[in-house]
Amino acid sequence: MIELLNFFYNMNDIKVMEEKKCQTFFLFQERKYLLTEYGRSDSEFEELLSLNQELIQKNLPTSRFVLNNQNSFLSLYKDKKYVLLELVNPIDKEYNVLDMVSFADRIVVSSKKSILIRNRWAELWSSKVDYFEYQIRQLGKDKPIILNSFSYYIGLAENAICYVNNTTKNYQPNINERITLQRKRVAFPNMQMDYFNPLNYVIDIEVRDVASYFKSLFFNSYEDLFIEVNAYLKRKRLGIYGYQLLYARLLYPSFYFDIYEKVMEGEEEESALLPIINKVNDYEYFLKDMYYLLSKYAPIEKVDWIVNKKEL
């Protein structure tokens, strides 16, 4: 990676702070940078670059793409594409749910027909489920942990797909349910370095980020979960459509599928799924509690088997 920085960016005498596979976080001339492999399409990159420049022009926080010495933002090195980001400071600031809402309220994106838009959830999820089912038939025979858990999470995903289909059929978004800048995933703790990484940007309905954040809170800091959920619900008033889409995203088990994909790609061991699988009952109770909580704000649809779940 140092050789890449020397060749494409004329950067010498860097101070490496952290290095992972295909990613280096470092200091250079008192500024913080992240060199990372680029894994999205070229057409998406053009839109990510345009979106990034739009945020900069509006004085909104975002890390910046750095131009290389070949006048390109993408650097091809050993058959892989890399980008260099100058990071927004302070990188270690943590964003809670109210910070996320405040930021979303400040931004209006102009990309109305962007290929970055991800709001057709039922279609996207259905395509993923079909692919996963095909993949597991072809490649999953030697993966007992996945084989013993896969059907359950596919079923949960299908519940989420049905929920979205019913919601979009009966309700329409209101002014507080905008298509705007969101992220592929928001983890807890939600650090500014990750939150303002343009490689994570997508365009979607506002509830995407908070749903992703709540799911991560469940598995990483449960004691803070309902503090943040209640803070969000008091701060952000949605319509029936928005509350139901929030619940649909909580139903969809992205936390399982994200690790599943890494296992299938050889980046994780199967055992990485066990912390998820071991909390399956707790997550069902969480979904039940969330249904009753959201029902105080809007008459959302229920999932019978979750609402009827008995306490152990």
mmCIF file of C-alpha atoms in Angstrom:
data_model
loop_
_atom_site.group_PDB
_atom_site.id
_atom_site.type_symbol
_atom_site.label_atom_id
_atom_site.label_comp_id
_atom_site.label_asym_id
_atom_site.label_seq_id
_atom_site.Cartn_x
_atom_site.Cartn_y
_atom_site.Cartn_z
ATOM 1 C CA MET A 1 0.000 0.000 0.000
ATOM 2 C CA ILE A 2 2.918 2.343 0.702
ATOM 3 C CA GLU A 3 4.225 1.620 -2.790
ATOM 4 C CA LEU A 4 0.791 2.572 -4.191
ATOM 5 C CA LEU A 5 0.785 5.849 -2.260
ATOM 6 C CA ASN A 6 4.271 6.690 -3.495
ATOM 7 C CA PHE A 7 3.477 5.908 -7.108
ATOM 8 C CA PHE A 8 -0.005 7.463 -7.475
ATOM 9 C CA TYR A 9 -0.009 10.261 -4.872
ATOM 10 C CA ASN A 10 3.657 11.155 -4.334
ATOM 11 C CA MET A 11 3.175 10.539 -0.636
ATOM 12 C CA ASN A 12 6.271 9.664 1.361
ATOM 13 C CA ASP A 13 6.972 9.556 5.054
ATOM 14 C CA ILE A 14 3.432 8.591 6.050
ATOM 15 C CA LYS A 15 2.503 7.425 9.547
ATOM 16 C CA VAL A 16 0.340 4.293 9.364
ATOM 17 C CA MET A 17 -2.292 4.309 12.135
ATOM 18 C CA GLU A 18 -4.157 1.126 11.197
ATOM 19 C CA GLU A 19 -3.853 -1.387 8.397
ATOM 20 C CA LYS A 20 -6.367 -4.037 7.343
ATOM 21 C CA LYS A 21 -6.862 -6.122 4.243
ATOM 22 C CA CYS A 22 -6.956 -3.710 1.267
ATOM 23 C CA GLN A 23 -7.278 -0.689 3.564
ATOM 24 C CA THR A 24 -4.793 1.668 5.243
ATOM 25 C CA PHE A 25 -5.558 4.541 7.628
ATOM 26 C CA PHE A 26 -2.634 6.950 7.937
ATOM 27 C CA LEU A 27 -1.377 10.471 8.679
ATOM 28 C CA PHE A 28 0.407 12.621 6.115
ATOM 29 C CA GLN A 29 1.430 16.226 6.725
ATOM 30 C CA GLU A 30 -0.884 16.387 9.775
ATOM 31 C CA ARG A 31 -3.941 15.263 7.782
ATOM 32 C CA LYS A 32 -5.776 11.965 8.098
ATOM 33 C CA TYR A 33 -6.349 9.724 5.088
ATOM 34 C CA LEU A 34 -7.885 6.375 4.238
ATOM 35 C CA LEU A 35 -6.624 4.343 1.280
ATOM 36 C CA THR A 36 -9.126 1.617 0.472
ATOM 37 C CA GLU A 37 -10.061 -0.794 -2.262
ATOM 38 C CA TYR A 38 -13.021 0.319 -4.382
ATOM 39 C CA GLY A 39 -15.617 -2.426 -4.841
ATOM 40 C CA ARG A 40 -18.578 -0.693 -6.471
ATOM 41 C CA SER A 41 -19.250 -0.152 -10.188
ATOM 42 C CA ASP A 42 -17.655 2.565 -12.329
ATOM 43 C CA SER A 43 -21.072 4.100 -13.046
ATOM 44 C CA GLU A 44 -21.816 4.258 -9.324
ATOM 45 C CA PHE A 45 -18.451 5.904 -8.733
ATOM 46 C CA GLU A 46 -19.308 8.766 -11.070
ATOM 47 C CA GLU A 47 -22.478 9.406 -9.069
ATOM 48 C CA LEU A 48 -20.707 9.010 -5.726
ATOM 49 C CA LEU A 49 -18.165 11.579 -6.882
ATOM 50 C CA SER A 50 -20.916 13.963 -8.002
ATOM 51 C CA LEU A 51 -22.793 13.509 -4.709
ATOM 52 C CA ASN A 52 -19.596 14.047 -2.745
ATOM 53 C CA GLN A 53 -18.876 17.287 -4.602
ATOM 54 C CA GLU A 54 -22.460 18.443 -4.008
ATOM 55 C CA LEU A 55 -22.019 17.964 -0.252
ATOM 56 C CA ILE A 56 -18.728 19.858 -0.301
ATOM 57 C CA GLN A 57 -20.266 22.763 -2.237
ATOM 58 C CA LYS A 58 -23.039 22.969 0.372
ATOM 59 C CA ASN A 59 -20.473 22.961 3.220
ATOM 60 C CA LEU A 60 -21.839 19.694 4.565
ATOM 61 C CA PRO A 61 -19.411 17.274 6.222
ATOM 62 C CA THR A 62 -18.037 14.458 4.090
ATOM 63 C CA SER A 63 -14.680 12.862 3.507
ATOM 64 C CA ARG A 64 -13.165 13.907 0.171
ATOM 65 C CA PHE A 65 -11.911 11.898 -2.775
ATOM 66 C CA VAL A 66 -8.268 12.735 -3.553
ATOM 67 C CA LEU A 67 -7.150 13.090 -7.159
ATOM 68 C CA ASN A 68 -4.076 11.012 -8.063
ATOM 69 C CA ASN A 69 -1.140 12.170 -10.181
ATOM 70 C CA GLN A 70 -2.762 10.647 -13.277
ATOM 71 C CA ASN A 71 -5.719 13.012 -12.897
ATOM 72 C CA SER A 72 -8.062 10.243 -11.763
ATOM 73 C CA PHE A 73 -9.859 9.479 -8.506
ATOM 74 C CA LEU A 74 -9.450 5.726 -9.095
ATOM 75 C CA SER A 75 -6.022 4.100 -8.917
ATOM 76 C CA LEU A 76 -5.513 0.701 -10.571
ATOM 77 C CA TYR A 77 -2.919 -1.326 -8.684
ATOM 78 C CA LYS A 78 -2.284 -5.070 -9.100
ATOM 79 C CA ASP A 79 -5.629 -5.498 -10.904
ATOM 80 C CA LYS A 80 -7.594 -3.802 -8.111
ATOM 81 C CA LYS A 81 -9.065 -0.311 -7.932
ATOM 82 C CA TYR A 82 -8.300 1.938 -4.976
ATOM 83 C CA VAL A 83 -9.458 5.346 -3.812
ATOM 84 C CA LEU A 84 -7.814 7.751 -1.398
ATOM 85 C CA LEU A 85 -10.031 9.712 0.981
ATOM 86 C CA GLU A 86 -9.069 12.751 3.014
ATOM 87 C CA LEU A 87 -11.065 12.234 6.177
ATOM 88 C CA VAL A 88 -13.359 14.753 7.805
ATOM 89 C CA ASN A 89 -12.257 15.684 11.333
ATOM 90 C CA PRO A 90 -12.625 14.729 14.098
ATOM 91 C CA ILE A 91 -12.767 11.129 12.849
ATOM 92 C CA ASP A 92 -13.416 9.707 16.319
ATOM 93 C CA LYS A 93 -16.573 11.702 16.972
ATOM 94 C CA GLU A 94 -19.514 9.388 17.613
ATOM 95 C CA TYR A 95 -22.895 10.083 15.988
ATOM 96 C CA ASN A 96 -26.002 8.973 17.877
ATOM 97 C CA VAL A 97 -29.475 8.811 16.410
ATOM 98 C CA LEU A 98 -30.282 12.471 17.102
ATOM 99 C CA ASP A 99 -27.064 13.550 15.375
ATOM 100 C CA MET A 100 -28.115 11.456 12.389
ATOM 101 C CA VAL A 101 -31.567 13.062 12.266
ATOM 102 C CA SER A 102 -30.090 16.550 12.548
ATOM 103 C CA PHE A 103 -27.738 15.859 9.655
ATOM 104 C CA ALA A 104 -30.519 14.372 7.499
ATOM 105 C CA ASP A 105 -32.671 17.459 8.127
ATOM 106 C CA ARG A 106 -29.926 19.675 6.658
ATOM 107 C CA ILE A 107 -29.532 17.857 3.382
ATOM 108 C CA VAL A 108 -31.513 17.726 0.162
ATOM 109 C CA VAL A 109 -29.907 15.699 -2.625
ATOM 110 C CA SER A 110 -30.541 16.616 -6.237
ATOM 111 C CA SER A 111 -30.113 13.104 -7.703
ATOM 112 C CA LYS A 112 -33.704 12.118 -8.430
ATOM 113 C CA LYS A 113 -33.007 9.348 -10.975
ATOM 114 C CA SER A 114 -29.711 8.182 -9.555
ATOM 115 C CA ILE A 115 -28.520 4.592 -9.818
ATOM 116 C CA LEU A 116 -27.614 5.028 -6.143
ATOM 117 C CA ILE A 117 -31.305 4.914 -5.217
ATOM 118 C CA ARG A 118 -32.146 1.823 -3.135
ATOM 119 C CA ASN A 119 -35.771 2.456 -2.110
ATOM 120 C CA ARG A 120 -37.352 -0.483 -3.999
ATOM 121 C CA TRP A 121 -36.752 -2.698 -1.009
ATOM 122 C CA ALA A 122 -39.097 -5.586 -1.766
ATOM 123 C CA GLU A 123 -37.574 -6.105 -5.214
ATOM 124 C CA LEU A 124 -33.999 -5.827 -3.974
ATOM 125 C CA TRP A 125 -34.622 -8.175 -1.053
ATOM 126 C CA SER A 126 -36.461 -10.696 -3.241
ATOM 127 C CA SER A 127 -33.547 -10.768 -5.689
ATOM 128 C CA LYS A 128 -31.100 -11.300 -2.839
ATOM 129 C CA VAL A 129 -33.166 -14.095 -1.304
ATOM 130 C CA ASP A 130 -33.408 -15.861 -4.675
ATOM 131 C CA TYR A 131 -29.641 -15.584 -5.139
ATOM 132 C CA PHE A 132 -28.866 -16.773 -1.613
ATOM 133 C CA GLU A 133 -31.144 -19.793 -2.033
ATOM 134 C CA TYR A 134 -29.430 -20.686 -5.320
ATOM 135 C CA GLN A 135 -26.005 -20.164 -3.772
ATOM 136 C CA ILE A 136 -26.669 -22.336 -0.747
ATOM 137 C CA ARG A 137 -27.838 -25.210 -2.962
ATOM 138 C CA GLN A 138 -24.611 -25.010 -4.962
ATOM 139 C CA LEU A 139 -22.008 -24.184 -2.313
ATOM 140 C CA GLY A 140 -23.459 -24.672 1.155
ATOM 141 C CA LYS A 141 -23.243 -28.428 1.661
ATOM 142 C CA ASP A 142 -20.129 -28.209 3.849
ATOM 143 C CA LYS A 143 -21.419 -25.383 6.066
ATOM 144 C CA PRO A 144 -23.476 -26.902 8.905
ATOM 145 C CA ILE A 145 -24.013 -23.664 10.863
ATOM 146 C CA ILE A 146 -25.478 -21.983 7.796
ATOM 147 C CA LEU A 147 -27.523 -25.046 6.829
ATOM 148 C CA ASN A 148 -29.087 -25.165 10.312
ATOM 149 C CA SER A 149 -29.991 -21.461 10.400
ATOM 150 C CA PHE A 150 -30.456 -20.346 6.804
ATOM 151 C CA SER A 151 -34.140 -21.272 6.383
ATOM 152 C CA TYR A 152 -35.167 -19.274 9.451
ATOM 153 C CA TYR A 153 -33.530 -16.058 8.231
ATOM 154 C CA ILE A 154 -34.858 -16.531 4.713
ATOM 155 C CA GLY A 155 -38.311 -16.807 6.297
ATOM 156 C CA LEU A 156 -37.749 -13.608 8.267
ATOM 157 C CA ALA A 157 -36.650 -11.856 5.077
ATOM 158 C CA GLU A 158 -39.813 -13.040 3.313
ATOM 159 C CA ASN A 159 -41.862 -11.591 6.184
ATOM 160 C CA ALA A 160 -40.114 -8.253 5.579
ATOM 161 C CA ILE A 161 -40.790 -8.455 1.825
ATOM 162 C CA CYS A 162 -44.505 -9.100 2.385
ATOM 163 C CA TYR A 163 -44.606 -6.284 4.922
ATOM 164 C CA VAL A 164 -43.119 -3.798 2.448
ATOM 165 C CA ASN A 165 -45.442 -4.932 -0.324
ATOM 166 C CA ASN A 166 -48.489 -4.430 1.910
ATOM 167 C CA THR A 167 -47.233 -1.041 3.084
ATOM 168 C CA THR A 168 -46.539 0.384 -0.360
ATOM 169 C CA LYS A 169 -49.903 -0.863 -1.574
ATOM 170 C CA ASN A 170 -51.945 0.861 1.121
ATOM 171 C CA TYR A 171 -49.976 3.981 2.097
ATOM 172 C CA GLN A 172 -47.909 6.787 0.576
ATOM 173 C CA PRO A 173 -44.948 8.696 2.057
ATOM 174 C CA ASN A 174 -45.437 12.085 3.672
ATOM 175 C CA ILE A 175 -43.116 15.101 3.788
ATOM 176 C CA ASN A 176 -41.007 13.566 6.593
ATOM 177 C CA GLU A 177 -40.255 10.415 4.584
ATOM 178 C CA ARG A 178 -37.910 11.829 1.973
ATOM 179 C CA ILE A 179 -35.568 10.130 -0.443
ATOM 180 C CA THR A 180 -32.194 11.457 0.676
ATOM 181 C CA LEU A 181 -28.587 10.589 1.483
ATOM 182 C CA GLN A 182 -28.294 7.366 3.461
ATOM 183 C CA ARG A 183 -25.685 4.657 3.965
ATOM 184 C CA LYS A 184 -25.409 1.012 3.013
ATOM 185 C CA ARG A 185 -24.919 0.226 6.709
ATOM 186 C CA VAL A 186 -24.657 2.193 9.955
ATOM 187 C CA ALA A 187 -22.916 0.361 12.790
ATOM 188 C CA PHE A 188 -22.676 0.988 16.508
ATOM 189 C CA PRO A 189 -20.581 2.786 17.562
ATOM 190 C CA ASN A 190 -21.296 5.100 14.645
ATOM 191 C CA MET A 191 -18.014 6.935 14.149
ATOM 192 C CA GLN A 192 -17.717 10.002 11.943
ATOM 193 C CA MET A 193 -14.958 8.313 9.938
ATOM 194 C CA ASP A 194 -17.490 5.704 8.764
ATOM 195 C CA TYR A 195 -20.610 7.873 8.688
ATOM 196 C CA PHE A 196 -19.088 10.378 6.269
ATOM 197 C CA ASN A 197 -17.290 7.844 4.082
ATOM 198 C CA PRO A 198 -18.688 8.464 0.569
ATOM 199 C CA LEU A 199 -18.087 4.837 -0.409
ATOM 200 C CA ASN A 200 -20.894 3.946 1.998
ATOM 201 C CA TYR A 201 -23.415 6.401 0.486
ATOM 202 C CA VAL A 202 -26.692 5.402 -1.141
ATOM 203 C CA ILE A 203 -29.928 7.297 -1.732
ATOM 204 C CA ASP A 204 -32.940 5.947 0.105
ATOM 205 C CA ILE A 205 -35.852 6.769 2.410
ATOM 206 C CA GLU A 206 -34.689 8.380 5.649
ATOM 207 C CA VAL A 207 -35.540 5.461 7.930
ATOM 208 C CA ARG A 208 -32.819 3.301 6.365
ATOM 209 C CA ASP A 209 -29.941 4.661 8.475
ATOM 210 C CA VAL A 210 -31.760 4.583 11.794
ATOM 211 C CA ALA A 211 -33.066 1.044 11.233
ATOM 212 C CA SER A 212 -29.541 -0.130 10.431
ATOM 213 C CA TYR A 213 -28.253 1.652 13.537
ATOM 214 C CA PHE A 214 -30.941 0.127 15.794
ATOM 215 C CA LYS A 215 -30.145 -3.378 14.562
ATOM 216 C CA SER A 216 -26.465 -2.855 15.318
ATOM 217 C CA LEU A 217 -27.325 -1.442 18.745
ATOM 218 C CA PHE A 218 -29.324 -4.579 19.505
ATOM 219 C CA PHE A 219 -26.297 -6.807 19.028
ATOM 220 C CA ASN A 220 -23.643 -4.462 20.432
ATOM 221 C CA SER A 221 -25.164 -2.227 23.100
ATOM 222 C CA TYR A 222 -28.620 -3.440 24.073
ATOM 223 C CA GLU A 223 -28.701 -1.322 27.223
ATOM 224 C CA ASP A 224 -28.681 1.805 25.028
ATOM 225 C CA LEU A 225 -31.109 0.528 22.414
ATOM 226 C CA PHE A 226 -34.460 1.767 23.679
ATOM 227 C CA ILE A 227 -32.951 5.010 24.956
ATOM 228 C CA GLU A 228 -32.001 5.794 21.363
ATOM 229 C CA VAL A 229 -35.224 4.390 19.892
ATOM 230 C CA ASN A 230 -37.368 6.560 22.145
ATOM 231 C CA ALA A 231 -35.196 9.622 21.488
ATOM 232 C CA TYR A 232 -35.706 9.098 17.751
ATOM 233 C CA LEU A 233 -39.466 8.574 17.974
ATOM 234 C CA LYS A 234 -39.897 11.732 20.047
ATOM 235 C CA ARG A 235 -37.730 13.771 17.657
ATOM 236 C CA LYS A 236 -38.890 12.488 14.249
ATOM 237 C CA ARG A 237 -42.585 12.358 13.397
ATOM 238 C CA LEU A 238 -43.326 9.994 10.540
ATOM 239 C CA GLY A 239 -46.536 8.964 8.816
ATOM 240 C CA ILE A 240 -47.992 5.456 8.813
ATOM 241 C CA TYR A 241 -45.909 4.678 5.735
ATOM 242 C CA GLY A 242 -42.660 5.686 7.461
ATOM 243 C CA TYR A 243 -43.311 3.777 10.681
ATOM 244 C CA GLN A 244 -44.184 0.661 8.715
ATOM 245 C CA LEU A 245 -41.077 0.908 6.541
ATOM 246 C CA LEU A 246 -38.985 1.336 9.682
ATOM 247 C CA TYR A 247 -40.523 -1.847 11.068
ATOM 248 C CA ALA A 248 -39.984 -3.673 7.761
ATOM 249 C CA ARG A 249 -36.275 -2.842 7.831
ATOM 250 C CA LEU A 250 -36.030 -4.130 11.399
ATOM 251 C CA LEU A 251 -37.659 -7.361 10.215
ATOM 252 C CA TYR A 252 -35.154 -7.828 7.404
ATOM 253 C CA PRO A 253 -32.129 -9.727 8.850
ATOM 254 C CA SER A 254 -29.317 -7.853 7.127
ATOM 255 C CA PHE A 255 -27.146 -8.601 10.173
ATOM 256 C CA TYR A 256 -27.255 -12.315 9.294
ATOM 257 C CA PHE A 257 -26.898 -11.921 5.529
ATOM 258 C CA ASP A 258 -23.928 -9.527 5.808
ATOM 259 C CA ILE A 259 -21.935 -12.157 7.700
ATOM 260 C CA TYR A 260 -23.308 -14.974 5.531
ATOM 261 C CA GLU A 261 -21.918 -13.258 2.425
ATOM 262 C CA LYS A 262 -18.498 -12.859 4.023
ATOM 263 C CA VAL A 263 -18.511 -16.547 4.963
ATOM 264 C CA MET A 264 -19.393 -17.563 1.414
ATOM 265 C CA GLU A 265 -16.623 -15.300 0.065
ATOM 266 C CA GLY A 266 -14.081 -16.820 2.458
ATOM 267 C CA GLU A 267 -13.629 -13.629 4.479
ATOM 268 C CA GLU A 268 -15.164 -14.972 7.719
ATOM 269 C CA GLU A 269 -15.464 -18.306 9.502
ATOM 270 C CA GLU A 270 -18.926 -19.795 9.925
ATOM 271 C CA SER A 271 -18.633 -19.334 13.682
ATOM 272 C CA ALA A 272 -18.990 -15.570 13.147
ATOM 273 C CA LEU A 273 -22.721 -16.225 12.710
ATOM 274 C CA LEU A 274 -23.144 -17.777 16.164
ATOM 275 C CA PRO A 275 -23.543 -14.480 18.114
ATOM 276 C CA ILE A 276 -26.420 -13.653 15.749
ATOM 277 C CA ILE A 277 -28.028 -17.099 15.891
ATOM 278 C CA ASN A 278 -27.723 -17.316 19.676
ATOM 279 C CA LYS A 279 -29.867 -14.195 20.070
ATOM 280 C CA VAL A 280 -32.684 -15.278 17.785
ATOM 281 C CA ASN A 281 -35.289 -15.403 20.590
ATOM 282 C CA ASP A 282 -34.162 -12.079 22.011
ATOM 283 C CA TYR A 283 -34.464 -10.478 18.579
ATOM 284 C CA GLU A 284 -38.026 -11.771 18.221
ATOM 285 C CA TYR A 285 -38.910 -10.167 21.562
ATOM 286 C CA PHE A 286 -37.273 -6.955 20.345
ATOM 287 C CA LEU A 287 -39.475 -7.030 17.225
ATOM 288 C CA LYS A 288 -42.515 -7.595 19.426
ATOM 289 C CA ASP A 289 -41.587 -4.671 21.699
ATOM 290 C CA MET A 290 -40.955 -2.456 18.669
ATOM 291 C CA TYR A 291 -44.366 -3.295 17.224
ATOM 292 C CA TYR A 292 -46.120 -2.147 20.397
ATOM 293 C CA LEU A 293 -43.923 0.937 20.681
ATOM 294 C CA LEU A 294 -44.479 2.028 17.063
ATOM 295 C CA SER A 295 -48.195 1.294 17.429
ATOM 296 C CA LYS A 296 -48.364 4.190 19.886
ATOM 297 C CA TYR A 297 -47.473 6.498 17.003
ATOM 298 C CA ALA A 298 -49.374 4.893 14.119
ATOM 299 C CA PRO A 299 -51.669 1.922 13.411
ATOM 300 C CA ILE A 300 -48.984 -0.215 11.796
ATOM 301 C CA GLU A 301 -49.604 -3.740 10.564
ATOM 302 C CA LYS A 302 -48.628 -6.601 12.833
ATOM 303 C CA VAL A 303 -46.856 -9.872 12.163
ATOM 304 C CA ASP A 304 -48.996 -12.370 14.022
ATOM 305 C CA TRP A 305 -46.335 -14.906 14.980
ATOM 306 C CA ILE A 306 -44.176 -12.154 16.477
ATOM 307 C CA VAL A 307 -46.932 -10.333 18.343
ATOM 308 C CA ASN A 308 -48.294 -13.651 19.692
ATOM 309 C CA LYS A 309 -44.884 -14.827 20.902
ATOM 310 C CA LYS A 310 -45.057 -15.865 24.553
ATOM 311 C CA GLU A 311 -42.487 -14.824 27.130
ATOM 312 C CA LEU A 312 -40.234 -17.701 28.220
#
